[in-house]
Amino acid sequence: MPVPPSPPGPAEPVRGRRGLAEFIELPYRLHGGDPHFVPPLRDDSRRLLDRRHNPFFRYGEAALFTVRRGKRVAGRIAAVHNPRHNAAHAARDGFFGQFACADDPAVARELLDAAARWLRGRGLTTMLGPVNFTTNDECGVLVDGFDAPPSVMMPYNPAYYPALLESCGMTKAKDLWAWDTAGQVPPERLLRIARRAEHRHRLTVRPLDPARFDADLDRVKLVFDRAWHGNWGFTPMTDAEFAAAKHRLRKVMDPGLVQLAEVDGEPVAVALVLPDFNQAVAAARGRLTRFGLPIGQVRLSMAARRIDRVRGVLFGVVPDLRRHGVEAALLARAHEAIVSGGYRGGMELGWTLEDNQAINRYLTVLGCTRAKAYRIYGREL
C-alpha cells in the first residue's frame, strides 16, 4: 500500500538575505527548463522587492512567504495591501502577487491561506491576484496562449497554474486579453477615417521627442490618467511611481514608436509602443554579469539588435474624443512607425479588459486576433 506524501511545511515569512535569495531564485529553478520562460534579470527582481527602491512601499505594504517541501522552497507568494486602490474604488480588496509554485496543490494552499490570513488581519474582505504589486505592473495568470514567450512587461507561467489556483478555491474575477496584429496593414477605410479626423479636429500625431523625453512622458501620463479613469482596477501612478517608470522606459524605449496625438497643443491620445525587449532579455539568462564579467550584458546587447517585434502597451483616447476617428489616426501612425523602424515580426497589443466591448470589437474589425488571456483570480476572505 503506497505511503501518502507528507504534508509540506507551513508558510513562513521571508527573513534575511538568504530567505530573500531563495524567494527570488524559485521561478528560475522551477521554470528554467521551459522554452517559453524568459528569466527576468535578477537585479530587477531584487529592486522590485526592495522597500528602498520601489515607490509602492511609500504608501503600500507587502509580506513575503515561502513554503518548503523538505529542505527546498517549493512555493512563494506576496500578500499585498494597496490602500490607494481601495480609496479609488471604495473597496476593501487585498492582493496576492509574486506567485510561483511547483505543481503541488498542498503547497499552493499553504501559500494562499497565509496570504489570506495576513490580508484578513488588515480588515480586507477580498483577495485578488496575482498582481505585482499594482495593476500598473505585471498581473494575471496566463490561461490561454502557452505556445509563445511573453512580451515585454507581461507575465508568464506554465499551463498547470490555473488548475492549481482553482484547486485552492480561487475563482475568476476578470480576464485580460492580449491581441496579435500579425503585421496587419491598416485597411484603406481606416486610413480615410484617420485623415478625416486629423482635418476635422485639427489633430496632430507625432512621435515622442527625445530632446523632451521627460516632458513628453508627462503628457503620456496625462492621457493615461484621463483615458483609463474608472476602468476596472485602475489606480493612477503616484509621481514617484511614474518617475521610476520613466527610468525603466528609457532603457527599452524606441522614441519613434511612441505616438502622441494633440489638439491645439493639448495631449488627447497616446500609443505607447515598445520594442519587445524580452527577445533580448532571454539571451542574458537572468544575469548581466557572471564571474565578474559582463557576459549577460554582452549577450543582451547583441540580441537587442535582432528585436523584430513590438508590444503596444497603451492605446488610449480621452473620453470626449472617443469614436471620432482619433483611434484610427493613432493606429495608422503607429503602424507607419513600426514599419519604418524595421520591426517586421508583428505587434502584441494589450492587455484589454475582456468586457471592454468597444475596444475589443474595434480590434477584431481591424483584423487583430486574440493571442493570449490572463486571469485575475479572486476569493472572499
XYZ file of C-alpha atoms in Angstrom:
381
model
C 0.000 0.000 0.000
C 1.566 3.325 -1.061
C 2.517 5.753 1.679
C 0.754 9.105 1.294
C 3.120 12.026 0.824
C 3.945 14.008 3.918
C 2.411 17.487 4.080
C 4.545 20.495 3.147
C 5.909 22.745 5.825
C 3.894 25.773 6.929
C 4.158 29.085 5.104
C 6.941 31.101 6.676
C 7.713 34.823 6.385
C 10.806 35.605 4.335
C 13.626 36.761 6.582
C 17.175 37.858 5.928
C 19.316 37.802 2.817
C 19.194 34.042 2.433
C 15.407 33.950 2.647
C 15.108 36.731 0.053
C 17.600 34.988 -2.233
C 15.563 31.760 -2.069
C 12.372 33.724 -2.793
C 13.912 35.390 -5.860
C 15.548 32.227 -7.177
C 12.494 29.958 -7.125
C 11.000 30.770 -10.596
C 14.386 30.202 -12.260
C 14.666 26.788 -10.598
C 11.050 25.764 -11.269
C 10.668 27.017 -14.831
C 14.201 27.335 -16.203
C 13.642 24.337 -18.488
C 10.507 25.804 -20.069
C 11.412 27.064 -23.573
C 8.932 29.962 -23.280
C 10.064 31.167 -19.853
C 12.008 34.446 -20.103
C 14.164 34.693 -16.979
C 13.828 38.218 -15.591
C 17.048 39.945 -14.655
C 17.728 39.130 -11.030
C 18.723 42.718 -10.292
C 15.277 43.843 -11.495
C 13.585 41.254 -9.278
C 15.537 42.459 -6.238
C 14.749 46.104 -6.964
C 11.024 45.368 -7.208
C 11.068 43.811 -3.728
C 13.361 46.431 -2.185
C 11.432 48.827 0.031
C 14.081 51.486 -0.527
C 13.740 51.433 -4.319
C 10.122 50.505 -5.136
C 7.873 53.591 -4.675
C 4.899 51.324 -3.968
C 6.196 50.878 -0.430
C 5.803 54.598 0.297
C 2.079 54.003 0.690
C 1.502 50.237 0.481
C 2.780 47.195 2.313
C 3.502 43.593 1.473
C 4.570 40.422 3.236
C 6.564 37.663 1.542
C 6.050 33.979 2.352
C 7.620 30.706 1.225
C 6.633 27.061 1.704
C 9.102 24.173 1.711
C 8.913 20.543 0.668
C 11.635 19.005 2.746
C 14.559 21.411 2.746
C 13.783 23.138 -0.557
C 11.449 26.041 -1.215
C 8.539 24.795 -3.344
C 6.364 27.904 -3.472
C 6.348 31.634 -2.819
C 3.762 34.421 -2.539
C 3.411 38.081 -1.575
C 0.376 39.386 0.323
C -0.234 42.976 -0.775
C -2.194 45.825 0.827
C -2.737 48.735 -1.579
C -4.689 51.486 0.222
C -4.668 53.781 -2.850
C -6.556 51.132 -4.827
C -9.145 50.797 -2.087
C -9.580 54.558 -1.799
C -10.011 54.904 -5.579
C -12.557 52.080 -5.854
C -14.290 52.330 -2.473
C -13.218 48.743 -1.858
C -11.610 46.563 0.788
C -9.534 44.448 -1.578
C -6.296 42.738 -0.756
C -3.984 41.258 -3.355
C -1.540 38.434 -3.772
C 1.395 38.530 -6.141
C 4.878 37.191 -6.842
C 3.241 33.776 -7.047
C 5.479 30.889 -8.082
C 4.768 27.297 -7.164
C 5.539 23.723 -8.039
C 2.616 21.678 -9.356
C 1.657 20.868 -5.779
C -1.856 21.788 -4.533
C -0.884 21.348 -0.878
C 1.938 23.898 -1.239
C -0.303 26.319 -3.141
C -2.969 26.037 -0.443
C -0.459 26.874 2.296
C 0.689 29.931 0.354
C -2.771 31.298 -0.391
C -4.024 30.648 3.132
C -1.029 32.526 4.560
C -1.692 35.496 2.275
C -5.396 35.407 3.179
C -4.654 35.444 6.921
C -2.311 38.411 6.554
C -4.857 40.369 4.492
C -7.750 39.465 6.790
C -5.722 40.837 9.690
C -5.795 44.231 7.968
C -9.573 44.269 7.704
C -9.688 43.385 3.993
C -12.533 41.287 2.657
C -11.435 40.084 -0.798
C -8.171 38.683 -2.174
C -7.382 39.286 -5.861
C -4.349 38.319 -7.891
C -1.777 37.780 -8.946
C -0.818 41.476 -9.030
C 2.844 42.532 -8.711
C 2.252 44.959 -6.826
C -0.291 47.188 -8.613
C -2.330 46.814 -11.800
C 0.218 49.118 -13.458
C 2.729 46.289 -13.013
C 2.630 42.729 -14.314
C -0.590 40.998 -13.334
C -2.653 37.964 -14.159
C -2.111 34.232 -14.672
C -1.696 33.081 -18.246
C -4.677 30.831 -19.027
C -4.539 30.765 -22.850
C -1.628 31.211 -25.245
C 1.111 28.978 -23.874
C 2.755 28.498 -27.276
C 4.883 31.665 -27.255
C 7.119 33.588 -24.838
C 5.688 36.620 -23.047
C 6.126 40.095 -24.488
C 7.963 42.792 -22.569
C 6.340 43.696 -19.230
C 3.967 40.714 -19.380
C 3.983 37.672 -17.054
C 4.406 34.019 -17.918
C 3.586 30.771 -16.130
C 3.286 27.092 -17.051
C -0.080 25.664 -18.043
C -0.685 23.975 -14.677
C -1.065 27.261 -12.762
C -4.786 27.888 -13.439
C -5.842 24.451 -12.190
C -3.506 24.814 -9.212
C -5.149 28.072 -8.122
C -8.658 26.781 -8.775
C -7.947 23.717 -6.615
C -7.444 26.185 -3.747
C -10.840 27.828 -4.149
C -9.766 30.735 -6.356
C -12.320 31.764 -8.986
C -12.207 34.049 -11.984
C -12.561 37.766 -11.259
C -11.546 39.223 -14.633
C -9.742 38.166 -17.816
C -7.245 40.389 -19.601
C -6.719 39.858 -23.331
C -3.630 40.332 -25.475
C -4.025 40.707 -29.241
C -1.787 39.868 -32.181
C -1.803 42.229 -35.146
C 0.329 39.797 -37.177
C 1.742 42.728 -39.146
C -1.688 43.709 -40.448
C -1.653 46.589 -42.919
C -4.308 49.178 -41.915
C -7.248 48.902 -44.313
C -7.903 51.846 -46.629
C -11.103 52.645 -44.750
C -9.091 53.137 -41.544
C -6.687 55.466 -43.327
C -9.587 57.539 -44.686
C -11.067 57.836 -41.196
C -7.651 58.845 -39.863
C -7.185 61.600 -42.446
C -10.702 62.914 -41.818
C -10.147 63.009 -38.042
C -6.859 64.857 -38.398
C -8.534 67.505 -40.558
C -11.801 67.832 -38.600
C -10.269 68.044 -35.124
C -7.046 69.879 -36.092
C -5.356 66.744 -34.813
C -1.606 66.280 -34.985
C 0.033 62.944 -34.283
C 3.755 62.985 -33.611
C 6.403 60.684 -32.143
C 7.930 61.279 -28.754
C 10.695 63.901 -28.899
C 13.934 62.504 -27.375
C 15.031 66.054 -26.545
C 11.880 66.443 -24.425
C 11.737 62.889 -23.099
C 10.548 63.668 -19.576
C 8.082 66.369 -20.646
C 6.582 64.189 -23.360
C 6.196 61.236 -20.994
C 4.427 63.570 -18.575
C 1.960 64.231 -21.402
C 1.576 60.477 -21.861
C 0.605 60.211 -18.184
C -1.992 62.988 -18.557
C -3.728 60.968 -21.286
C -3.271 57.688 -19.417
C -4.966 59.009 -16.287
C -7.896 60.532 -18.203
C -8.401 57.656 -20.641
C -8.280 54.870 -18.018
C -10.160 56.691 -15.253
C -12.998 54.498 -13.998
C -11.661 51.315 -15.609
C -11.764 48.141 -13.569
C -8.762 48.004 -11.241
C -7.106 51.203 -12.492
C -5.356 53.471 -9.993
C -3.165 56.333 -11.239
C 0.532 56.114 -10.513
C 1.995 58.415 -7.903
C 4.632 60.893 -9.071
C 7.329 58.675 -7.573
C 5.974 55.574 -9.326
C 5.848 57.390 -12.637
C 9.399 58.679 -12.170
C 10.520 55.067 -11.659
C 8.534 54.004 -14.747
C 10.280 56.714 -16.802
C 13.629 55.345 -15.701
C 12.670 51.828 -16.802
C 11.174 53.003 -20.096
C 14.275 54.971 -21.012
C 16.200 51.673 -21.121
C 13.859 49.908 -23.554
C 12.052 52.624 -25.499
C 12.395 53.474 -29.183
C 11.066 57.071 -29.139
C 9.904 56.833 -32.754
C 7.364 54.159 -31.794
C 5.553 56.302 -29.211
C 2.793 58.397 -30.797
C 1.182 61.418 -29.126
C -1.999 62.916 -30.561
C -2.634 66.577 -29.742
C -5.313 69.155 -30.432
C -4.133 72.763 -30.240
C -1.078 71.525 -28.358
C -3.057 69.585 -25.738
C -2.499 65.800 -25.500
C -5.652 63.814 -26.256
C -4.456 60.309 -27.182
C -1.384 58.116 -26.919
C 0.025 54.951 -28.407
C 2.855 53.692 -26.213
C 4.589 51.027 -28.286
C 7.794 49.363 -27.090
C 10.277 47.057 -28.777
C 9.743 43.582 -27.369
C 12.835 43.720 -25.190
C 12.073 40.252 -23.853
C 13.627 38.959 -27.059
C 16.927 40.346 -25.770
C 16.426 39.682 -22.046
C 16.068 35.958 -22.744
C 19.650 35.905 -24.023
C 21.022 37.221 -20.704
C 19.646 34.162 -18.871
C 18.745 36.193 -15.808
C 22.147 37.771 -15.090
C 24.070 40.682 -16.610
C 27.362 39.529 -15.059
C 28.912 36.130 -14.400
C 32.183 35.552 -12.562
C 32.671 39.323 -12.536
C 32.429 39.541 -16.327
C 29.615 41.282 -18.281
C 28.699 38.098 -20.146
C 24.952 38.591 -19.831
C 25.210 42.254 -20.782
C 27.075 41.377 -23.978
C 24.519 38.693 -24.861
C 21.664 41.116 -24.183
C 23.233 43.886 -26.275
C 23.823 41.580 -29.227
C 20.302 40.124 -29.043
C 18.787 43.624 -28.825
C 19.970 44.285 -32.385
C 17.729 41.466 -33.601
C 14.471 42.558 -31.915
C 11.765 42.390 -34.591
C 8.520 42.501 -32.571
C 6.832 45.228 -30.586
C 4.225 45.453 -27.854
C 1.501 48.082 -27.809
C 1.395 48.775 -24.076
C -1.085 51.675 -24.065
C -3.604 52.846 -26.646
C -5.850 55.482 -25.133
C -8.068 58.392 -26.128
C -9.560 60.931 -23.715
C -13.316 60.322 -23.241
C -14.681 63.349 -25.126
C -12.855 62.404 -28.355
C -13.612 58.675 -28.450
C -15.318 57.339 -31.573
C -14.330 60.474 -33.508
C -11.668 58.794 -35.617
C -8.799 59.604 -33.244
C -8.250 55.894 -32.611
C -7.827 55.351 -36.350
C -5.306 58.179 -36.657
C -3.321 56.830 -33.736
C -3.244 53.254 -35.047
C -2.338 54.353 -38.587
C 0.603 56.441 -37.391
C 1.726 53.709 -35.019
C 1.738 51.222 -37.884
C 3.816 53.604 -40.025
C 6.346 53.971 -37.195
C 6.580 50.211 -36.658
C 7.222 49.541 -40.354
C 9.713 52.387 -40.767
C 11.516 51.225 -37.624
C 12.159 47.839 -39.229
C 10.002 45.776 -36.871
C 8.705 43.031 -39.145
C 7.641 40.454 -36.571
C 4.265 41.970 -35.745
C 2.818 43.542 -32.616
C 1.210 42.221 -29.496
C -1.340 44.741 -28.269
C -2.817 44.871 -24.816
C -3.925 43.999 -22.420
C -7.596 44.910 -22.802
C -10.356 44.036 -20.373
C -12.492 41.112 -21.560
C -15.668 43.180 -21.123
C -14.407 46.321 -22.874
C -16.633 45.560 -25.828
C -15.900 48.787 -27.712
C -12.134 48.334 -27.991
C -12.304 44.547 -28.432
C -14.810 44.905 -31.287
C -12.643 47.627 -32.853
C -9.552 45.397 -32.783
C -11.498 42.483 -34.253
C -12.727 44.652 -37.146
C -9.124 45.671 -37.808
C -8.193 42.007 -38.252
C -6.434 41.508 -34.917
C -6.704 38.095 -33.304
C -6.810 37.322 -29.605
C -3.488 35.698 -28.825
C -3.394 35.306 -25.035
C -5.618 35.574 -22.000
C -4.508 36.376 -18.475
C -6.772 35.832 -15.480
C -7.138 37.742 -12.238
C -8.466 35.334 -9.613
C -10.488 36.236 -6.553
C -11.530 34.797 -3.219
C -13.672 36.135 -0.409
C -11.845 36.454 2.889
